[in-house]
XYZ file of C-alpha atoms in Angstrom:
711
model
C -13.677 -8.520 -11.005
C -13.986 -11.530 -8.975
C -15.387 -11.259 -5.833
C -12.472 -11.317 -3.906
C -10.663 -9.056 -4.718
C -13.700 -6.512 -5.502
C -13.403 -6.718 -1.430
C -10.204 -6.215 -1.723
C -10.370 -3.055 -3.399
C -12.101 -1.474 -0.125
C -14.872 -0.981 1.679
C -16.225 1.326 -0.800
C -16.496 -0.909 -3.509
C -20.356 -0.953 -4.048
C -22.508 -4.546 -3.231
C -19.956 -5.497 -0.711
C -20.128 -5.823 2.912
C -23.146 -6.173 4.638
C -24.435 -4.912 7.897
C -23.695 -6.916 10.919
C -22.613 -5.311 14.819
C -19.447 -4.924 14.575
C -16.380 -6.107 18.052
C -15.309 -3.158 17.919
C -16.228 -2.016 22.169
C -16.290 1.739 23.255
C -12.964 3.065 23.445
C -12.733 6.100 25.772
C -11.385 9.162 24.009
C -12.272 8.115 20.326
C -13.206 10.262 18.596
C -10.468 12.987 18.210
C -8.584 15.343 17.140
C -6.108 17.644 18.953
C -7.036 20.983 16.104
C -9.398 20.753 13.606
C -11.216 18.547 10.916
C -13.081 19.825 8.029
C -14.512 17.985 5.807
C -13.904 19.363 1.898
C -14.866 16.688 0.281
C -17.109 13.332 -0.830
C -16.269 11.312 -4.195
C -19.060 9.658 -5.913
C -20.288 6.465 -4.225
C -17.864 3.420 -4.421
C -14.842 5.081 -4.861
C -11.757 5.861 -2.442
C -10.262 9.570 -2.649
C -6.513 8.796 -3.811
C -3.599 11.041 -5.136
C -4.136 14.289 -3.593
C -2.090 16.889 -4.727
C -1.561 20.606 -4.312
C -0.299 22.627 -7.345
C 2.058 25.896 -6.661
C -0.676 28.524 -6.559
C -3.289 26.196 -3.656
C -5.876 23.829 -7.149
C -6.269 20.990 -5.613
C -6.388 17.160 -7.764
C -7.097 13.685 -6.613
C -7.836 10.607 -8.144
C -11.376 8.734 -8.502
C -10.803 5.042 -7.942
C -13.244 1.985 -8.521
C -16.584 4.181 -8.825
C -19.409 2.538 -8.410
C -20.403 1.949 -12.484
C -23.654 2.346 -11.746
C -22.974 6.277 -10.785
C -24.486 8.407 -13.601
C -21.875 9.897 -15.989
C -19.152 10.280 -16.030
C -19.374 9.033 -12.575
C -19.510 5.956 -13.641
C -15.491 5.537 -14.313
C -12.575 6.352 -12.317
C -10.268 9.730 -13.396
C -7.966 11.938 -12.027
C -9.665 15.585 -11.329
C -9.245 19.310 -10.555
C -11.386 21.240 -8.533
C -11.746 24.637 -10.636
C -12.663 27.819 -9.463
C -10.621 27.471 -5.747
C -7.528 27.229 -4.690
C -6.307 27.183 -0.642
C -4.864 29.849 0.891
C -1.578 29.125 2.703
C -1.672 32.853 4.324
C -3.508 32.219 7.334
C -7.074 32.956 6.172
C -10.310 30.371 6.138
C -10.353 29.341 2.324
C -13.759 27.477 2.884
C -16.863 26.096 4.813
C -17.374 22.800 5.677
C -18.987 20.690 3.128
C -22.105 19.188 4.816
C -22.959 15.112 4.426
C -24.039 14.195 1.055
C -28.411 13.667 1.692
C -29.552 12.228 -1.105
C -28.847 9.948 -4.103
C -27.913 12.415 -6.897
C -25.254 13.738 -3.639
C -23.677 9.686 -3.607
C -23.487 9.298 -6.493
C -21.331 12.671 -7.756
C -18.205 14.801 -6.480
C -19.210 17.175 -4.152
C -16.721 19.628 -2.495
C -16.836 22.805 -0.240
C -15.649 25.210 -2.925
C -14.818 24.673 -6.613
C -16.225 21.856 -9.137
C -14.712 18.248 -9.686
C -13.200 18.772 -13.666
C -12.158 15.850 -15.013
C -8.650 16.228 -16.670
C -8.684 12.542 -18.190
C -10.844 9.040 -17.609
C -10.574 6.094 -17.364
C -10.705 4.446 -21.066
C -9.512 7.465 -22.775
C -7.164 6.748 -25.805
C -3.427 8.164 -25.155
C 0.186 8.440 -27.526
C -1.250 9.504 -30.368
C -4.220 6.522 -29.873
C -1.424 3.912 -29.644
C -2.906 2.650 -26.065
C -5.508 3.454 -23.388
C -4.677 5.289 -20.197
C -4.040 3.249 -17.148
C -3.503 -0.135 -19.492
C -0.492 -2.476 -20.048
C 0.891 -3.891 -22.673
C 2.033 -7.344 -24.220
C 5.255 -6.704 -25.501
C 2.958 -7.485 -28.852
C 0.653 -4.542 -28.056
C -2.484 -6.126 -26.753
C -3.452 -4.564 -23.770
C -4.152 -6.698 -21.063
C -7.958 -5.912 -20.576
C -10.721 -7.536 -19.237
C -11.701 -10.790 -21.318
C -8.185 -10.935 -23.212
C -6.782 -13.619 -20.855
C -7.763 -16.057 -18.151
C -6.503 -15.386 -14.823
C -7.238 -13.979 -11.968
C -6.633 -10.391 -11.673
C -6.121 -7.755 -9.017
C -8.106 -5.062 -10.946
C -9.726 -3.667 -13.977
C -6.687 -2.289 -15.610
C -7.199 1.701 -15.951
C -10.420 1.541 -13.249
C -8.125 2.353 -9.868
C -5.558 5.339 -10.115
C -4.207 6.292 -7.524
C -0.563 8.951 -6.328
C -0.884 11.810 -8.772
C 2.495 13.759 -8.646
C 2.688 17.230 -10.562
C 6.481 17.625 -12.084
C 6.425 21.459 -12.784
C 8.671 22.227 -16.107
C 8.559 25.815 -16.137
C 9.744 28.284 -13.122
C 6.200 29.286 -12.496
C 4.841 25.622 -11.617
C 2.168 25.793 -14.648
C 3.865 23.615 -17.373
C 4.771 19.714 -16.325
C 4.552 16.466 -16.423
C 1.534 14.942 -13.951
C 2.807 11.504 -12.904
C -0.018 9.054 -11.952
C -0.310 5.559 -9.854
C -2.201 2.416 -10.940
C -2.927 0.228 -8.689
C -2.870 -2.993 -10.831
C -1.596 -5.793 -11.610
C 0.576 -5.730 -13.695
C 0.990 -2.293 -12.381
C 1.718 0.973 -14.480
C 2.598 4.935 -13.931
C 0.891 7.087 -16.692
C 2.928 10.038 -17.480
C 0.519 13.187 -18.392
C 1.320 16.789 -19.992
C -0.134 19.460 -17.445
C -0.626 23.028 -18.176
C -2.239 25.841 -16.417
C -4.322 28.528 -18.611
C -4.151 32.765 -17.758
C -7.882 31.876 -16.423
C -6.444 29.788 -13.601
C -8.214 26.117 -15.714
C -5.723 23.543 -16.015
C -5.780 21.689 -19.110
C -4.444 17.728 -20.161
C -2.687 16.923 -23.331
C -3.390 13.501 -23.706
C -2.053 12.521 -27.028
C 1.088 12.824 -25.845
C 0.631 10.808 -22.376
C 2.183 7.813 -21.902
C 1.822 4.388 -19.978
C 5.329 4.045 -18.258
C 4.675 0.472 -17.868
C 4.694 -0.131 -21.956
C 8.618 1.272 -22.020
C 10.833 -1.178 -22.395
C 12.675 0.867 -19.270
C 10.421 -0.832 -17.214
C 9.689 -3.981 -18.874
C 13.525 -4.545 -18.533
C 12.985 -4.153 -14.619
C 10.404 -6.142 -14.652
C 7.589 -3.604 -14.534
C 5.710 -2.814 -11.451
C 2.658 -4.963 -9.135
C -0.006 -2.447 -6.969
C 1.316 1.224 -7.526
C -0.019 2.711 -4.686
C 1.234 6.108 -3.097
C 3.762 7.933 -3.572
C 6.205 10.854 -3.387
C 7.449 13.499 -5.352
C 11.005 13.959 -3.995
C 13.245 16.968 -3.121
C 14.765 16.447 -6.019
C 11.611 16.709 -8.457
C 11.114 13.786 -9.096
C 8.114 10.839 -9.057
C 8.237 8.233 -6.240
C 6.030 5.245 -6.961
C 5.311 3.076 -4.157
C 4.539 -1.012 -5.374
C 2.155 -2.281 -2.715
C 3.036 -5.918 -3.254
C 0.258 -7.643 -0.540
C 1.759 -10.745 -2.044
C 5.211 -10.835 0.558
C 3.958 -12.145 3.487
C 5.552 -15.526 3.806
C 3.943 -16.105 7.028
C 0.057 -15.440 8.098
C -0.445 -12.668 10.694
C 2.424 -13.086 13.701
C 3.294 -15.986 13.215
C 7.470 -16.100 12.084
C 9.939 -18.545 10.228
C 11.068 -19.921 13.733
C 8.030 -20.799 14.236
C 7.343 -23.197 11.207
C 10.477 -24.656 11.548
C 10.064 -25.104 15.672
C 6.897 -26.971 14.520
C 8.595 -29.073 12.376
C 5.789 -27.472 9.159
C 4.566 -25.167 7.931
C 0.922 -26.591 8.618
C -1.519 -22.877 10.077
C 1.762 -21.054 9.170
C 2.460 -20.688 5.348
C 1.490 -17.118 4.027
C 0.941 -16.288 0.253
C 4.596 -15.683 -1.149
C 5.404 -19.047 -0.787
C 2.371 -20.051 -3.218
C 3.777 -17.069 -6.152
C 4.448 -19.827 -8.912
C 2.402 -21.863 -8.199
C -0.410 -22.682 -11.066
C -3.957 -20.639 -10.557
C -1.914 -19.045 -7.566
C -4.791 -17.278 -6.048
C -6.820 -20.993 -5.754
C -4.213 -21.567 -3.052
C -7.077 -20.803 0.111
C -9.411 -22.797 -1.438
C -7.152 -25.658 -2.150
C -6.177 -25.380 1.857
C -9.533 -25.766 2.531
C -10.218 -28.482 0.382
C -6.764 -30.360 2.158
C -6.633 -29.546 5.827
C -10.410 -29.213 6.528
C -11.068 -28.277 9.861
C -7.148 -27.795 10.531
C -7.829 -25.358 7.421
C -6.308 -21.703 7.937
C -5.980 -18.082 6.368
C -2.899 -18.151 3.910
C -2.281 -14.532 4.552
C -2.799 -12.057 1.129
C -3.410 -15.267 -0.733
C -5.927 -12.862 -2.568
C -3.218 -10.628 -3.899
C -1.289 -13.173 -5.878
C -4.027 -12.382 -8.303
C -2.830 -10.863 -11.294
C 1.193 -12.385 -11.304
C 0.011 -14.530 -14.162
C -1.005 -11.501 -15.871
C 2.297 -10.136 -15.316
C 3.800 -12.618 -17.117
C 2.401 -11.949 -20.221
C 2.774 -8.321 -19.787
C 6.640 -9.773 -19.362
C 6.047 -11.690 -22.778
C 5.096 -15.346 -21.530
C 3.006 -17.736 -23.714
C 0.215 -18.058 -22.325
C -0.330 -21.551 -22.506
C -3.205 -22.583 -20.106
C -5.946 -20.651 -21.782
C -8.406 -22.930 -22.465
C -12.161 -23.225 -22.964
C -13.215 -23.372 -19.505
C -11.008 -20.603 -18.684
C -6.950 -20.923 -17.066
C -5.786 -24.347 -16.336
C -3.168 -26.539 -14.895
C -0.591 -25.898 -17.958
C 1.949 -23.996 -16.281
C 3.848 -21.358 -17.292
C 7.390 -22.571 -18.462
C 9.005 -20.013 -20.585
C 8.623 -16.197 -18.742
C 7.613 -16.037 -15.263
C 8.131 -12.973 -12.686
C 10.489 -13.088 -9.887
C 8.447 -12.530 -6.809
C 11.690 -10.249 -5.545
C 11.778 -7.592 -8.145
C 8.307 -6.337 -6.791
C 7.449 -4.356 -4.040
C 9.800 -1.527 -4.196
C 10.134 2.729 -3.951
C 10.581 3.212 -7.885
C 11.837 6.778 -8.728
C 11.272 7.877 -12.614
C 14.550 10.079 -13.184
C 15.098 12.017 -15.975
C 11.328 13.181 -15.576
C 10.773 14.956 -18.846
C 12.795 12.837 -20.969
C 11.481 11.144 -23.995
C 11.312 8.140 -21.879
C 11.923 8.399 -18.503
C 14.341 6.414 -16.218
C 13.071 3.777 -13.495
C 15.657 2.699 -10.689
C 14.126 0.710 -8.203
C 15.389 0.950 -4.866
C 15.945 -2.372 -4.064
C 18.113 -1.464 -1.090
C 15.077 0.073 0.853
C 13.639 -3.224 1.589
C 10.478 -5.274 -0.209
C 7.206 -4.926 1.062
C 3.724 -3.699 1.013
C 4.520 0.103 0.022
C 1.724 2.416 0.244
C 3.952 5.392 0.622
C 7.840 6.577 1.094
C 8.650 10.781 3.003
C 11.902 11.153 2.124
C 13.527 14.270 4.323
C 14.913 17.201 2.943
C 18.705 15.980 4.311
C 17.755 13.493 0.876
C 18.771 10.378 2.863
C 16.744 9.679 5.461
C 13.317 7.429 4.439
C 10.007 7.039 6.209
C 8.117 3.908 4.615
C 4.631 2.229 5.233
C 4.035 -1.291 4.869
C 0.390 -1.600 4.165
C -1.246 -4.854 5.760
C -2.197 -6.862 8.558
C 0.312 -7.502 10.797
C 3.270 -5.064 9.282
C 5.178 -2.501 10.029
C 6.870 1.207 9.777
C 10.287 1.127 8.337
C 13.495 3.743 7.862
C 16.104 3.795 5.421
C 19.136 6.076 5.681
C 21.459 5.979 2.724
C 24.979 7.335 3.229
C 25.276 9.853 1.717
C 22.379 11.889 -0.267
C 20.266 9.904 -2.882
C 20.319 12.422 -5.892
C 24.582 12.354 -5.380
C 25.024 9.361 -6.743
C 25.947 9.296 -10.123
C 24.943 5.692 -10.611
C 22.174 5.498 -9.076
C 22.441 1.536 -8.419
C 25.607 2.675 -6.477
C 23.064 3.516 -3.839
C 24.248 2.365 -0.141
C 22.311 2.818 3.089
C 21.185 1.041 6.527
C 17.287 -0.434 6.561
C 15.954 0.036 9.866
C 12.637 -1.774 11.360
C 11.238 -0.588 14.599
C 10.546 -1.649 17.936
C 7.937 -0.346 20.456
C 9.462 0.368 23.522
C 6.305 1.370 25.975
C 4.116 -1.233 24.696
C 3.107 -2.079 28.663
C 2.273 1.791 29.431
C 0.504 1.741 25.705
C -1.839 -1.029 26.845
C -3.014 0.571 29.522
C -4.315 3.759 28.743
C -6.216 4.863 25.520
C -5.026 5.406 22.426
C -5.748 9.046 22.408
C -3.624 9.448 25.467
C -0.432 7.763 24.574
C 2.110 8.439 22.665
C 4.146 5.415 21.224
C 8.027 5.792 21.654
C 10.199 3.898 19.053
C 13.791 2.662 18.767
C 15.022 1.669 15.603
C 16.454 -1.785 14.957
C 19.182 -1.971 12.168
C 18.599 -4.318 9.390
C 21.432 -4.203 7.315
C 23.657 -2.544 5.357
C 23.900 -2.815 1.303
C 23.898 -1.071 -1.797
C 21.344 -0.748 -4.451
C 23.979 -3.078 -6.911
C 24.352 -5.981 -4.678
C 20.568 -6.678 -4.132
C 19.693 -6.244 -7.556
C 22.370 -9.092 -8.222
C 20.954 -11.165 -5.042
C 17.506 -10.785 -6.688
C 19.022 -11.871 -10.016
C 19.220 -15.104 -8.677
C 15.679 -16.251 -9.486
C 15.063 -14.493 -12.732
C 14.430 -17.772 -14.083
C 11.905 -19.112 -11.776
C 9.078 -20.145 -13.314
C 5.591 -22.004 -12.355
C 7.347 -25.465 -13.931
C 9.339 -25.043 -11.183
C 7.119 -25.249 -8.875
C 5.987 -29.317 -9.961
C 9.235 -30.328 -10.746
C 10.737 -28.494 -7.390
C 7.948 -30.472 -5.209
C 7.028 -33.772 -6.744
C 8.752 -35.827 -9.175
C 6.765 -33.597 -12.157
C 8.613 -33.617 -15.667
C 7.943 -31.560 -18.590
C 6.041 -33.403 -20.635
C 3.879 -34.985 -17.506
C 0.168 -34.360 -17.185
C -1.013 -32.061 -14.765
C -3.348 -33.541 -12.375
C -5.035 -32.398 -9.308
C -3.317 -35.189 -7.230
C -0.241 -33.840 -8.429
C -1.007 -30.262 -7.610
C -1.728 -31.193 -4.588
C 1.482 -33.213 -3.768
C 3.527 -29.718 -4.524
C 1.265 -27.823 -2.006
C 1.495 -30.006 0.362
C 5.157 -30.209 0.121
C 5.485 -26.603 -0.103
C 3.410 -26.018 3.181
C 5.365 -28.353 5.054
C 9.201 -27.662 3.670
C 8.303 -24.354 2.208
C 9.375 -23.128 -1.568
C 12.565 -23.963 -2.237
C 12.758 -22.224 -5.734
C 12.767 -18.865 -3.347
C 14.612 -18.019 0.074
C 14.348 -20.786 2.126
C 13.301 -21.077 5.995
C 16.512 -22.333 6.972
C 18.343 -18.987 5.614
C 16.169 -16.752 7.022
C 16.248 -18.575 10.840
C 19.805 -18.079 10.361
C 20.668 -15.227 9.461
C 18.364 -14.640 13.078
C 20.602 -16.879 14.824
C 23.328 -14.874 13.688
C 22.314 -11.499 14.112
C 21.547 -12.199 17.907
C 24.834 -13.641 17.889
C 26.648 -11.343 16.099
C 25.123 -8.317 15.202
C 23.671 -6.849 11.609
C 27.190 -6.237 10.558
C 28.399 -10.221 11.092
C 26.224 -12.307 9.368
C 27.642 -14.195 6.583
C 27.685 -12.985 3.241
C 25.496 -15.713 2.016
C 22.901 -14.375 4.269
C 23.093 -10.693 4.434
C 20.672 -10.814 1.573
C 18.061 -11.999 3.748
C 16.389 -8.537 5.490
C 16.078 -6.575 1.765
C 14.395 -9.445 -0.002
C 12.408 -10.779 3.299
C 12.272 -7.480 5.013
C 9.119 -8.603 6.947
C 10.062 -12.157 7.494
C 14.098 -10.817 8.453
C 12.504 -8.199 11.239
C 10.158 -10.575 12.802
C 12.457 -13.084 13.633
C 14.955 -10.005 15.831
C 11.327 -9.244 17.562
C 10.747 -5.848 15.726
C 7.249 -4.635 15.935
C 5.877 -5.844 13.382
C 1.734 -5.365 14.393
C 0.502 -2.339 13.102
C -2.325 -2.662 10.956
C -2.544 -1.003 7.956
C -0.017 1.600 8.021
C -1.441 3.690 4.749
C 0.193 7.720 4.856
C 3.672 9.387 5.296
C 3.940 12.864 5.145
C 5.497 15.888 5.605
C 5.806 19.526 4.699
C 8.597 19.595 2.129
C 11.782 21.063 3.074
C 11.352 19.624 6.553
C 13.647 20.350 9.016
C 14.078 19.186 12.785
C 11.799 20.339 14.906
C 8.941 19.770 12.176
C 6.409 16.676 11.840
C 5.591 13.876 10.070
C 2.788 12.631 10.294
C 2.360 8.594 9.975
C -1.571 7.377 9.565
C -2.633 4.152 10.397
C -5.643 3.173 9.218
C -7.405 0.656 11.488
C -5.998 -0.057 15.076
C -7.299 -3.524 16.053
C -6.694 -7.158 15.155
C -3.091 -7.387 16.057
C -2.721 -4.384 17.703
C -4.841 -4.592 20.116
C -5.665 -8.916 20.564
C -3.891 -11.271 22.821
C -1.763 -12.719 20.166
C 0.483 -9.623 19.983
C 3.227 -7.855 21.773
C 1.607 -4.195 21.727
C -2.125 -5.040 22.776
C -3.352 -1.348 22.459
C -7.088 -0.758 23.318
C -9.111 -1.076 19.980
C -10.275 1.282 17.637
C -11.409 0.235 14.070
C -11.765 3.816 13.001
C -7.816 4.524 12.791
C -5.310 6.871 14.258
C -2.902 9.929 12.989
C 0.657 10.242 14.628
C 2.890 12.380 14.443
C 6.621 12.769 14.825
C 9.271 15.282 15.552
C 11.789 15.214 13.356
C 14.859 15.196 15.651
C 18.414 16.883 14.989
C 19.626 13.868 13.149
C 16.022 13.761 10.777
C 15.611 10.770 13.141
C 12.105 9.768 14.749
C 11.578 8.605 18.239
C 7.970 9.368 19.710
C 4.465 9.087 17.605
C 1.848 11.481 19.346
C -2.040 10.181 18.172
C -3.568 14.097 16.707
C -6.864 12.006 15.093
C -7.966 9.152 16.548
C -11.351 7.361 14.817
C -14.196 6.378 15.791
C -15.135 2.946 16.882
C -16.740 0.592 14.586
C -20.129 1.059 17.462
C -20.157 4.717 17.174
C -23.934 5.801 15.518
C -24.061 8.302 13.007
C -23.730 11.147 15.230
C -20.829 10.307 16.085
C -19.071 9.010 12.660
C -20.657 10.915 10.520
C -18.206 13.954 11.117
C -14.872 11.270 11.745
C -11.832 10.317 10.549
C -12.632 6.816 9.448
C -9.690 4.661 7.973
C -7.371 6.953 7.062
C -5.499 6.145 3.542
C -3.536 8.695 2.543
C -1.754 11.887 3.823
C -0.416 15.220 2.579
C 0.628 17.828 3.899
C 0.531 21.281 2.535
C 2.908 23.783 2.483
C 1.240 25.541 5.477
C 1.536 22.513 7.562
C -2.598 21.811 7.065
C -3.129 18.234 6.653
C -5.316 16.471 3.509
C -6.012 13.025 5.153
C -7.540 10.995 2.679
C -10.235 8.078 3.732
C -10.581 4.654 2.510
C -13.492 4.277 4.729
C -15.419 0.849 6.666
C -18.730 3.700 7.331
C -19.391 1.582 10.371
C -22.791 3.877 11.813
C -22.209 6.573 9.400
C -26.179 8.318 7.689
C -23.804 7.554 4.237
C -21.361 5.092 2.373
C -19.764 7.369 0.861
C -15.176 8.566 1.666
C -14.374 12.263 2.152
C -11.202 14.412 2.299
C -10.691 16.129 5.420
C -8.359 19.192 5.567
C -6.505 18.911 9.529
C -4.999 21.835 11.073
C -3.087 21.107 13.891
C -2.961 22.838 17.664
C -0.515 21.783 19.547
C -1.432 23.081 22.802
C -4.623 21.580 22.227
C -5.410 18.077 23.876
C -8.803 17.615 22.118
C -11.495 15.545 23.842
C -13.302 12.465 23.207
C -17.164 11.374 22.063
C -17.950 13.798 25.412
C -17.365 17.499 25.700
C -15.906 16.519 28.852
C -13.145 14.252 27.711
C -13.952 11.626 29.179
C -16.429 8.466 27.265
C -17.194 6.378 30.204
C -20.605 8.134 30.585
C -21.631 8.772 27.325
C -20.835 5.155 25.691
C -22.034 6.242 21.797
C -22.779 2.509 21.041
C -24.761 2.788 17.655
C -26.432 -0.220 15.206
C -22.893 -1.053 13.726
C -21.489 -0.752 10.873
C -20.675 -3.269 7.977
C -19.082 -6.427 8.857
C -15.872 -7.241 8.620
C -16.439 -10.696 6.774
C -19.039 -11.510 4.201
C -16.977 -10.391 1.512
C -15.441 -7.025 3.051
C -13.349 -4.820 2.606
C -10.161 -6.563 4.511
C -7.800 -5.484 1.649
C -4.547 -6.930 3.047
C -5.087 -10.246 3.813
C -8.859 -12.173 4.362
C -11.651 -10.819 1.859
C -14.407 -12.579 2.771
C -13.945 -13.652 6.068
C -14.626 -12.234 9.608
C -10.821 -11.655 11.070
C -11.186 -7.890 11.446
C -8.515 -7.487 8.879
C -8.237 -4.392 6.548
C -10.677 -1.851 4.737
C -9.400 -1.342 1.174
C -6.389 -0.522 -0.282
């Protein structure tokens, strides 16, 4: 894969990143755990821990995502596996002793666990569906696998290399038979369905012959397919909810707002990747901006995440006209091209045991780089996390229980964005010692059908329109570098006129301020649903979270129970002078918990796990949770915490899966037993650089901006 995209796929990608002193000074009481944190597993070198799932009997499964190709077999390929011979105990008894850190190269290049053996159920490249498909690999409509070497053009990841979320839908009362749904984090995206069954001895078996890639079903292709399927959840109505982590949605970079562009009179220095979605060779926009603007160049947020959009066009049936002997050329795709507003949603696979499950995209829940949804037991309230730099957590509340709608496209509800109300208090104390207080700002109310209709207005836009709309080019004219530069400069100045315009967003924001969210003109109601991040920024919501990675609560959670929120890194716009929060920096991230109120609202985030500083030495970093990714709350209230880690000062370069046991009355301590780090700076030699092809997955792989840590 391209080095920039490899960097985007995480700190664990071998060969990416170089050691340098991180800009993360010591923060008091970091790390900290309020309760107990025990390491259960370390994954094979290069691989993230993704998609944890605990079966009814306590068996644990997770995905081995993008392992290093130099690992010995079978750990050189992506896989889905479970720990045979081990089950979590939910009766309060201790069920495992903490796993040691990996000490040898052999230990670092294998999956290790405190108990049980990692048994692979399915691996990258496995033949499925009677041999007509490869696991995790989308196909074009004519059945061509979209794999390495088939097409020129940028790709987000190797197909089949990035399994993520796993959710098991049982089909019998004992929970021993059913279907395993797995997300595949690429573009085109995919969700596979594998029949699983458990034998009398407790072992699990996968029926690959009857497994399906749902991307290759007409039902999903008719929706435009998916892209970058990341984490997800099992819904209260027992279906797979897949989150599309569409990083390419930012239309403005970092803390900028669309109003900033209008006031400045140009988008120079401010435009994000979304504006270049239908550009020929879209990932090259960053190098083009660097060339055009020289010293005035800027970081085009998420430019790398438009990788794979052209492959998505071929998945939809486009003629690959831009395939020359030298690779991808400037010929625009003019017949079929993906609509950007069709990606970045929660996808519900209804009728999960049917011959072909019915995919439903919940457009009304907003468009973002969704890492995960967490649907509460009222079946109306959904918490969502948008991954990346300067992003947000959101809330959706349906008018009626979601499964009560006979037609899921009739789903109606209200979308909310967060506002942190105690930012002054939060700035004054270490993150370990301050709760974040929330209000929820109403963005708008709509039905799924309404948003679907608004999206459909942009279905016929192609790469040819990028040139024809922004220059005097006509179909049949030669496309030169000078012509493309003219189109790029016009988009920088005045925005991409093929999609929702700057003027629409700014006008929506003005009317919101004057008349409230229900008083905007009908022809502007689409703005917060299609341009969720930009709209939230316009009304002053707290869109500064850096990599909101995980949200989960115990199945059937009721008022008084907890919801956990994982923020993978507390830095950049959460801690620098440009943001409103300006918290004290913790590059290792924070896990917060919030108590469900009587109406399933949450309004206070309490820190329960605080990661280390990037400057902490191995004595601290080796046993600390670094850059939390997936979170999964087990039936007994313990929390599985997966890492997608920048390794900092650790003595090893592997991601871990930890088990967190909360203790409500334990306020914990930081690096020092007395709870005051003033006498224990904890400074070490530092960890890997945030630049130099490092691991900034949202928004700037290969640049020393201090962002991100993988996907």
